[in-house]
Coordinates of C-alpha atoms in Angstrom, one line a residue:
M81 CA 229.8 112.3 -0.6
N82 CA 227.4 110.5 -0.6
W83 CA 224.7 114.2 0.1
L84 CA 226.5 115.1 -3.3
L85 CA 225.9 112.3 -5.3
L86 CA 222.3 113.2 -3.9
I87 CA 222.3 116.5 -5.1
N88 CA 223.3 115.5 -8.3
A89 CA 220.9 113.1 -8.5
L90 CA 217.9 115.3 -7.8
Y91 CA 219.3 118.2 -9.8
F92 CA 219.0 115.9 -12.8
L93 CA 215.7 115.0 -12.0
F94 CA 215.0 118.8 -11.8
G95 CA 215.5 119.0 -15.2
A96 CA 214.7 116.1 -16.9
T97 CA 210.9 116.9 -14.4
M98 CA 211.1 120.5 -16.1
Y99 CA 211.9 119.3 -19.8
V100 CA 209.1 116.1 -19.6
G101 CA 206.7 118.8 -17.9
T102 CA 207.3 121.1 -21.0
M103 CA 206.7 118.1 -23.6
W104 CA 203.5 117.5 -21.5
V105 CA 202.4 120.8 -21.8
L106 CA 203.2 121.2 -25.6
K107 CA 201.6 118.0 -26.9
F108 CA 198.6 118.2 -24.5
F109 CA 197.6 122.0 -24.0
L110 CA 199.7 123.9 -26.6
Y111 CA 199.7 122.2 -29.6
P112 CA 195.9 121.8 -30.3
T113 CA 195.5 126.0 -30.2
W114 CA 199.1 126.6 -32.3
R115 CA 197.4 125.1 -35.3
S116 CA 195.5 128.3 -36.2
L117 CA 198.5 129.9 -35.9
A118 CA 198.7 132.6 -38.3
R119 CA 201.4 135.6 -39.2
D120 CA 199.7 138.2 -37.2
N121 CA 199.8 135.8 -34.1
V122 CA 202.7 133.6 -33.9
D123 CA 205.1 135.7 -32.1
M124 CA 202.9 136.0 -29.2
H125 CA 201.5 132.3 -29.0
F126 CA 205.0 130.6 -30.3
G127 CA 207.9 132.8 -30.6
I128 CA 207.8 134.5 -26.7
P129 CA 207.3 130.5 -25.3
T130 CA 209.8 129.3 -27.3
R131 CA 212.3 131.9 -26.6
A132 CA 212.1 131.5 -22.7
A133 CA 212.2 127.7 -23.3
T134 CA 215.3 127.7 -24.9
K135 CA 216.9 130.7 -22.7
F136 CA 215.8 128.8 -19.6
F137 CA 217.1 124.9 -20.8
T138 CA 220.7 126.9 -22.0
V139 CA 221.2 126.6 -18.8
V140 CA 220.1 124.0 -17.3
V141 CA 220.5 121.2 -20.1
P142 CA 224.7 121.6 -19.6
V143 CA 224.9 121.1 -16.1
M144 CA 222.5 117.8 -16.9
F145 CA 225.2 116.6 -19.1
I146 CA 227.9 117.0 -16.3
S147 CA 225.2 115.4 -13.7
G148 CA 224.3 112.2 -16.4
G149 CA 228.0 111.8 -16.1
I150 CA 228.3 111.3 -12.7
L151 CA 225.1 108.9 -12.6
V152 CA 227.0 106.6 -14.6
W153 CA 230.2 107.1 -13.3
S154 CA 228.3 106.6 -9.6
E155 CA 226.4 103.7 -10.5
W156 CA 229.0 101.6 -12.0
G157 CA 229.3 97.8 -11.5
T158 CA 225.4 98.2 -10.2
I159 CA 222.4 97.3 -12.0
R160 CA 221.2 101.3 -11.5
V161 CA 224.1 101.7 -14.5
V162 CA 221.1 100.9 -16.9
P163 CA 219.1 103.9 -15.3
A164 CA 221.5 106.0 -15.2
I165 CA 223.0 105.4 -19.0
I166 CA 219.3 106.3 -20.4
C167 CA 219.2 109.2 -18.7
L168 CA 222.7 110.1 -20.2
L169 CA 222.0 109.4 -23.7
G170 CA 218.2 110.8 -23.0
I171 CA 219.7 113.9 -22.4
I172 CA 221.8 113.5 -25.4
V173 CA 218.6 112.5 -27.8
L174 CA 216.8 115.6 -26.4
T175 CA 220.0 118.0 -27.1
W176 CA 220.4 116.7 -30.6
V177 CA 216.9 116.8 -31.3
G178 CA 216.3 120.2 -30.2
Q179 CA 219.4 122.1 -31.0
G180 CA 220.0 120.6 -34.4
I181 CA 216.7 120.5 -35.8
I182 CA 214.0 122.0 -33.6
I183 CA 216.1 125.7 -32.7
P184 CA 216.6 125.9 -37.2
I185 CA 212.6 125.5 -37.6
N186 CA 212.5 128.3 -34.4
V187 CA 214.6 130.8 -36.1
R188 CA 212.6 130.2 -39.2
I189 CA 209.3 130.6 -37.6
R190 CA 210.1 133.3 -35.0
G191 CA 211.7 135.6 -37.9
G192 CA 208.8 134.9 -40.0
D193 CA 211.0 133.3 -42.8
F194 CA 207.6 131.4 -44.5
K195 CA 205.7 133.0 -47.4
D196 CA 202.3 132.3 -46.2
D197 CA 200.4 130.6 -43.2
A198 CA 199.7 127.3 -45.5
E199 CA 203.7 127.4 -44.8
L200 CA 203.6 128.3 -41.6
R201 CA 201.3 125.2 -40.9
S202 CA 203.7 122.8 -42.1
L203 CA 206.6 124.2 -40.3
L204 CA 204.6 124.0 -37.2
K205 CA 203.5 120.4 -38.4
R206 CA 207.4 119.3 -38.7
W207 CA 208.0 121.1 -35.6
M208 CA 205.6 119.4 -33.6
M209 CA 206.4 115.9 -35.0
L210 CA 210.1 116.7 -33.7
N211 CA 208.7 117.7 -30.4
D212 CA 207.3 114.3 -30.2
I213 CA 210.2 112.9 -30.5
R214 CA 211.1 114.7 -27.2
F215 CA 208.0 113.5 -25.6
Y216 CA 208.9 110.2 -26.0
V217 CA 212.4 110.5 -24.7
S218 CA 211.6 113.0 -22.1
T219 CA 209.3 110.7 -20.7
L220 CA 211.5 107.7 -20.8
T221 CA 214.1 110.0 -19.4
W222 CA 212.4 111.3 -16.5
A223 CA 210.9 107.8 -15.8
A224 CA 214.4 106.5 -15.7
M225 CA 215.9 109.1 -13.2
V226 CA 213.0 108.1 -10.9
W227 CA 213.6 104.4 -11.4
L228 CA 217.5 105.0 -10.2
L229 CA 216.0 106.7 -7.5
V230 CA 213.3 104.3 -6.1
D231 CA 215.6 101.9 -6.5
R232 CA 218.9 103.4 -4.8
G233 CA 215.9 104.4 -1.9
R234 CA 214.6 100.9 -1.9
L235 CA 211.2 102.6 -2.0
L236 CA 209.0 99.6 -3.2
E237 CA 210.5 97.6 -0.2
S238 CA 209.6 100.6 2.0
F239 CA 206.2 100.3 1.3
G240 CA 206.1 96.6 1.3

């Protein structure tokens, strides 16, 4: 049974790492270039990457909900339940912001549902602000998962 719990924790770590990595790439590498997007180049630089990310995370995230629940269940009664709960709440918040608020903006931008480049920039600015929320929540979620694994493996003691 312990190896199943390890596989579960490593799966959640994989998903959290992919999520946080995507958010960090967005914030530090793509946002600066997206401030100059226009109707004629928005699909190439925004549409293709957001469709690919949506497709990837649509497969990964639902399993993370189950994995997060297993993390909470398996750590119940220990102090490690705190980072497990942070992980589960993190993926819930990330999904709520992404699916509930950001995806409709994605659809508008990719569909060309804006009157001009000024409105496109306004939509992108709102999109970036909302993804800043995901940037911080995904960082917290990833850190909580690492905290859980470090504590479970007593890694700090092993370096002492």
